[in-house]
Amino acid sequence: MYFQDLIAALNAYWADRGCAIVQPAGLEVGAGTFNLNTFLRSLGPEHWHCAYVEPSRRPTDGRYGENPNRLQHYYQYQVILKPAPDDVQQSYLGSLRALGISERAHDIRFVEDDWESPTLGAWGLGWEVWLDGLEITQFTYFQEVGGIKLDPIPVELTYGLERICMALQGVDNVYHLQWNNRLTYAEMHKRNEWEQSTYNFEKSDPAVLFRLFDTFESEAKRLLAAGLVLPGYEFVQKCSHTFNLLDARGAISVSERMKYILRVRDLAALSAQGYLRLRESLGFPLAPRHA
Amino acid sequence: MPDRDFLLEIGCEEIPARFLPPATEQLETGLRRILAEHRIPVAAVHAYATPCRLVVWARDIGRAADTRVVERTGPPWDAAYGADGRPTAALEGFLKSVGGDANSIVKVQKKDRAFVGVRLKEKGRPTAKILPEILPALIASISFPKAMRWRAGDAAAFARPVRWILCLLHGRPLRFAAHGLESGAVTFGNKFFHPQPFRPASAAGYFRKLEQKMVMVSPAKRREKILRGAKMILARRGLSADLPEDLVTEVVHLTEFPTVLLGGFDRSFLDIPAVILKSAMSHHQRYFPVTAAGGKLAPHFLVVRNGPPDPKGIVAKGNARVLTARFSDTKYFFETDRKKKLADRIDGLKGVVYLEGLGTLHDRARRLRDLLVILPPRIGIDLDLDRYADVAYLCKADLLTEVVREFPELQGVMGRIYAEKEGLPAEIPAAIAEHYQPRGPADPLPETPLGALLALADKFELLFGAYSVGLRPTASGDPYGLRRAAIGIARILLARAWHLRIGQMAESAAPIFPDPGAVRKAAPEVLAFFRARLEALLRETHPAEFVLACLNVSDDPCEIAGKVEAFSKIAREGKDRWVTLLRTAKRAHNIVKNEKNLPPLNPGAFQQEEERALHKAFLDWEAAVRRMPERKYTDRLRAILEMAAPLHTFFDKVFVMVDDASLRANRLSLIGAISDAFRSYAEFDRIAVSE
């Protein structure tokens, strides 16, 4: 199965199960959880089912294109089901079957994983899903987001597309993946890994990044205070990514690190509170109607 | 055969393995307790767990609670019968209301008044009525280290979502509601192979049917299958494997139908130190490392899958691929690490924050070095610090290596390996590895003197540092390992017979900390904390009263332990001597224990010969004891027996509590001096004399 077919198959599978197929945030994010379709939509009483690919950036994981398993830019496939359906595990196994992974030929495990995002003020419980010992998905019942207790509880499925595809194509090096019948993952991304790693570790200018962080932070505060939750939250995401770049550059000492994380977390909490107020003022249009 | 059992199964999504044994225990004792409380007879109760179910099985459970006799109290006796001896209206009304008759009446005495009582037989309610009322609370009472919510509007939490509840009583479904579900007669087989629902007809049928559907409910049976499977695979190939208890238990609780498979990896990885490979296999993948004849690591591993055998080798191959990727990373990390010497990493410790208020790891290492200067003279040993000056820094340098970042459990172990490969003097790699020891109650102690000193330094630094910035262990948690540190100090000192005054350590160490005042201020608390750990440690092998008698007379753990040891020894030497010893010490103490402000002893004021004799005996005895080696605790304790006869004669002939106040005080002072001398050894009054 080609890399692009993997995405198409997951889109078809989850569309079939009532998910809106939406698009990436269009911003640099560390994970699909930052996308407002997860972070903000998890809040409040409204129901929400969606799926999307999220190109994710983890600057510290860059290896200049030389490591067969580590990338600073990779793809997550994200599914949010709120409320979490009772048969969500079987639905998930169904999605693996749709990719040609039979749970009987393989060994599938749900291995304890407590998920926590300090910058998002979010935590949940669930599992890493192992396919023959390989972690292919994070499966999380969110409990809190932006410091706010959730009800109903959403479930988040995050598929590691490269890993799943490597298992399907039987290759040991991510760059050997066939994207389609002509192109490899290397063709699409290897140069980018080298350039971005060089930027992240060597060429980024910490002075500029520190300035950007401050600017993004004050913009986020200003916009959130003005009730513009959505652009405000975009600046929170920019802050978070800028922090990640500073971290990769080694520009933030360990003691300062926690302070920056708390600064982003405060903004995330403000966004979450603002979003809840916004949806409430609209009468929570996606909440189920009771008689 | 009719089903006479009760069965409850809570069907869940995968519960973390480490939660299962305590949850099983709670379910078993919980059911036992509520059956007893409700007087429901039962032959045996057993609980089991798999990742996806908690099960409790009660064999031969009664159809109803046992009948019992209850007593009800009615009107006062004198108001129950008229002058003619006939029941009054009050009595008749009472009998009617409780359903009793004249034959059931008894006289009940309450304080000084008699009342009418009746004894009634109360028939037990049917089990089928009682259980549905109490089972929801039983399920709710199971506690987990971490719980979650999953249903809208429901505050009830469980380790992971509950998806079904099976409840059978005498072969019939028992209905109650919990976690938004109604219990019923339906269960499910192995999630991946037999996900369809089915209805077991009986408790026995449940276990049998589930096994056909690839669920072995009993952890003991799963363990046996794993051990047997491993043995068969290994024996065929002449290999062996270490199957550590905790990893086996974890794997038992990660599977419903375990099957052991053999996987392999490329021989070239065997160049990586075995300890790293083993950690990657067991810690990170839950595989069992395999060794060839001679104990060397073989390029194989055992993996336990959750399901049937793997004839095409798909599962084994998949796991091998994962391990290979991990090993490739590890190999890269190991080779990268070796390009930089440990000594060249020391400066990097400045960039790692230790505990808030205690600076960086570099600051911590400097304090370890200072402690290496402070400790040896206090213990009375020599350390050629010039030769080992850097060891305090080197022992933390591996925290900056890639391998330790990936495998934190290998701290110290990697430092030793890198230090050996760099060709540092043999004491240094050993001390680097040993300074973390003992990591727990079963962990060995440092073998080398330098390792032991560095381990002491490490633990004192942690204790004083943590207390000085306000960190304390709590009843439920000890995230910084302070208890472990204190026990480690005690074990090392005792094993090496190193005498060290713990109470003086705070004063000597205070100046090396950022806030010396805070260290001094915390010193009494640290000492009390340390004493409590030492007490627990000594009580593992000695009677509590001996430990309590010696604990507070010294702050040197070796002295305390030596004296406790002496008590144990003399107590075994014979009852008469033991009783005489205790009586002698206690009698002296009892007489003076409530006296305050006794004047200095004045031998000139003695009036009787026996006073002078006792005083002389005491002075001779004291001089003799002073000549004894300080640390011969048994001899010193035994010496107290020498004072038994003089004291006995004295008490026989001399009346202490005379009316003449100054004479009395002088006699008390004499006894007080003797008692003080005894009590500088131990608080004898904490030991009971058994006749």
mmCIF file of C-alpha atoms in Angstrom, chain A residues 47 63 66-70 83-90 93 97 103-116 123-128 130-135 139 141-144 149-153 166-168 170-172 253-256 259, chain B residues 12-19 52 146-154 158-161 163 181 191-196 251 254-255 284-287 303-308 310 314-322 325-326 328-329 332-333 351-353 402 406:
data_model
loop_
_atom_site.group_PDB
_atom_site.id
_atom_site.type_symbol
_atom_site.label_atom_id
_atom_site.label_comp_id
_atom_site.label_asym_id
_atom_site.label_seq_id
_atom_site.Cartn_x
_atom_site.Cartn_y
_atom_site.Cartn_z
ATOM 1 C CA HIS A 47 -20.622 16.288 19.609
ATOM 2 C CA ARG A 63 18.545 13.738 12.253
ATOM 3 C CA GLU A 66 20.365 10.146 8.250
ATOM 4 C CA ASN A 67 18.320 8.133 10.736
ATOM 5 C CA PRO A 68 16.003 5.533 9.172
ATOM 6 C CA ASN A 69 13.358 6.007 11.893
ATOM 7 C CA ARG A 70 13.470 9.596 13.121
ATOM 8 C CA PRO A 83 -18.475 11.295 22.648
ATOM 9 C CA ALA A 84 -16.292 8.200 22.577
ATOM 10 C CA PRO A 85 -18.412 5.352 21.146
ATOM 11 C CA ASP A 86 -18.738 2.150 23.158
ATOM 12 C CA ASP A 87 -17.303 0.050 20.340
ATOM 13 C CA VAL A 88 -14.387 2.354 19.555
ATOM 14 C CA GLN A 89 -11.779 -0.392 19.973
ATOM 15 C CA GLN A 90 -13.502 -2.618 17.439
ATOM 16 C CA LEU A 93 -9.391 -2.658 14.632
ATOM 17 C CA ARG A 97 -8.308 -4.280 8.540
ATOM 18 C CA GLU A 103 -5.450 -8.693 13.844
ATOM 19 C CA ARG A 104 -5.254 -12.478 13.652
ATOM 20 C CA ALA A 105 -2.094 -12.721 11.571
ATOM 21 C CA HIS A 106 -0.417 -10.133 13.809
ATOM 22 C CA ASP A 107 -0.108 -9.467 17.498
ATOM 23 C CA ILE A 108 -1.998 -6.328 18.438
ATOM 24 C CA ARG A 109 -1.647 -4.952 21.946
ATOM 25 C CA PHE A 110 -3.122 -2.098 23.865
ATOM 26 C CA VAL A 111 -0.232 -1.071 26.110
ATOM 27 C CA GLU A 112 -0.757 1.327 29.019
ATOM 28 C CA ASP A 113 -0.006 4.934 28.131
ATOM 29 C CA ASP A 114 -0.780 7.980 30.223
ATOM 30 C CA TRP A 115 -0.832 10.879 27.826
ATOM 31 C CA GLU A 116 -0.085 14.377 28.972
ATOM 32 C CA TRP A 123 -4.186 14.782 29.908
ATOM 33 C CA GLY A 124 -5.871 11.522 29.153
ATOM 34 C CA LEU A 125 -5.569 7.781 29.657
ATOM 35 C CA GLY A 126 -5.381 5.074 27.079
ATOM 36 C CA TRP A 127 -2.782 3.045 25.263
ATOM 37 C CA GLU A 128 -0.033 2.868 22.759
ATOM 38 C CA TRP A 130 1.510 -2.124 19.329
ATOM 39 C CA LEU A 131 1.594 -4.054 16.077
ATOM 40 C CA ASP A 132 4.060 -6.921 16.609
ATOM 41 C CA GLY A 133 5.897 -4.774 19.140
ATOM 42 C CA LEU A 134 5.814 -1.607 17.013
ATOM 43 C CA GLU A 135 3.955 1.402 18.372
ATOM 44 C CA PHE A 139 -5.330 5.820 21.654
ATOM 45 C CA TYR A 141 -9.583 9.081 26.219
ATOM 46 C CA PHE A 142 -9.120 12.784 26.951
ATOM 47 C CA GLN A 143 -9.984 13.774 30.498
ATOM 48 C CA GLU A 144 -8.932 17.405 30.579
ATOM 49 C CA LYS A 149 -12.577 18.806 32.725
ATOM 50 C CA LEU A 150 -14.297 17.264 29.706
ATOM 51 C CA ASP A 151 -17.841 15.946 29.447
ATOM 52 C CA PRO A 152 -18.602 14.104 27.255
ATOM 53 C CA ILE A 153 -15.240 12.385 26.913
ATOM 54 C CA MET A 166 6.854 0.791 6.737
ATOM 55 C CA ALA A 167 5.299 -2.297 8.272
ATOM 56 C CA LEU A 168 2.925 -2.661 5.326
ATOM 57 C CA GLY A 170 8.140 -4.247 4.649
ATOM 58 C CA VAL A 171 10.887 -1.614 4.552
ATOM 59 C CA ASP A 172 13.335 -0.774 7.352
ATOM 60 C CA SER A 253 18.156 26.222 30.001
ATOM 61 C CA VAL A 254 16.439 23.520 31.945
ATOM 62 C CA SER A 255 15.238 25.887 34.636
ATOM 63 C CA GLU A 256 13.809 28.305 32.093
ATOM 64 C CA LYS A 259 8.692 28.728 32.681
ATOM 65 C CA CYS B 12 -13.094 -3.920 30.347
ATOM 66 C CA GLU B 13 -10.845 -2.445 27.776
ATOM 67 C CA GLU B 14 -7.189 -3.249 28.503
ATOM 68 C CA ILE B 15 -6.332 -2.418 32.126
ATOM 69 C CA PRO B 16 -2.644 -1.690 32.800
ATOM 70 C CA ALA B 17 -0.841 -4.851 33.861
ATOM 71 C CA ARG B 18 0.474 -3.410 37.110
ATOM 72 C CA PHE B 19 -3.081 -2.546 38.253
ATOM 73 C CA CYS B 52 -9.811 -7.344 29.767
ATOM 74 C CA LYS B 146 -5.161 6.091 38.234
ATOM 75 C CA ALA B 147 -8.751 6.061 37.028
ATOM 76 C CA MET B 148 -10.655 7.651 34.151
ATOM 77 C CA ARG B 149 -14.151 8.655 33.067
ATOM 78 C CA TRP B 150 -15.587 7.685 29.690
ATOM 79 C CA ARG B 151 -19.366 8.166 29.811
ATOM 80 C CA ALA B 152 -21.189 11.475 29.405
ATOM 81 C CA GLY B 153 -22.521 12.845 32.642
ATOM 82 C CA ASP B 154 -21.043 10.009 34.695
ATOM 83 C CA PHE B 158 -12.555 2.931 36.564
ATOM 84 C CA ALA B 159 -9.055 2.042 35.344
ATOM 85 C CA ARG B 160 -10.339 1.777 31.761
ATOM 86 C CA PRO B 161 -13.866 1.698 30.294
ATOM 87 C CA ARG B 163 -17.923 -2.619 28.520
ATOM 88 C CA LEU B 181 -24.555 -1.116 32.002
ATOM 89 C CA LYS B 191 -11.004 -9.576 21.429
ATOM 90 C CA PHE B 192 -9.005 -10.405 18.323
ATOM 91 C CA PHE B 193 -9.996 -14.006 17.680
ATOM 92 C CA HIS B 194 -13.431 -14.543 19.217
ATOM 93 C CA PRO B 195 -15.068 -11.142 19.563
ATOM 94 C CA GLN B 196 -18.618 -12.529 19.324
ATOM 95 C CA VAL B 251 3.632 -10.395 30.676
ATOM 96 C CA LEU B 254 -0.553 -8.306 29.364
ATOM 97 C CA THR B 255 -2.080 -11.362 27.713
ATOM 98 C CA HIS B 284 11.271 -1.388 26.506
ATOM 99 C CA GLN B 285 9.804 -4.342 24.609
ATOM 100 C CA ARG B 286 8.987 -6.828 27.379
ATOM 101 C CA TYR B 287 11.082 -9.511 25.667
ATOM 102 C CA VAL B 303 8.461 -12.637 22.930
ATOM 103 C CA VAL B 304 5.063 -13.540 24.338
ATOM 104 C CA ARG B 305 2.208 -12.862 21.955
ATOM 105 C CA ASN B 306 -1.451 -12.662 22.870
ATOM 106 C CA GLY B 307 -2.902 -15.392 20.683
ATOM 107 C CA PRO B 308 -2.163 -18.719 18.996
ATOM 108 C CA ASP B 310 2.640 -17.952 14.627
ATOM 109 C CA ILE B 314 4.887 -12.963 10.948
ATOM 110 C CA VAL B 315 4.692 -11.873 14.573
ATOM 111 C CA ALA B 316 8.247 -12.983 15.396
ATOM 112 C CA LYS B 317 9.602 -11.231 12.314
ATOM 113 C CA GLY B 318 7.691 -8.032 13.067
ATOM 114 C CA ASN B 319 9.028 -7.946 16.615
ATOM 115 C CA ALA B 320 12.555 -8.644 15.353
ATOM 116 C CA ARG B 321 12.282 -5.691 12.979
ATOM 117 C CA VAL B 322 11.279 -3.387 15.839
ATOM 118 C CA ALA B 325 15.516 -0.551 14.672
ATOM 119 C CA ARG B 326 15.967 0.010 18.393
ATOM 120 C CA SER B 328 20.492 0.392 15.437
ATOM 121 C CA ASP B 329 19.643 3.540 17.363
ATOM 122 C CA TYR B 332 24.614 4.741 17.089
ATOM 123 C CA PHE B 333 24.173 6.253 20.578
ATOM 124 C CA GLY B 351 23.386 23.016 32.120
ATOM 125 C CA VAL B 352 21.271 20.484 33.995
ATOM 126 C CA VAL B 353 19.099 21.756 36.802
ATOM 127 C CA GLU B 402 22.853 9.462 24.650
ATOM 128 C CA GLU B 406 17.471 6.674 26.046
#
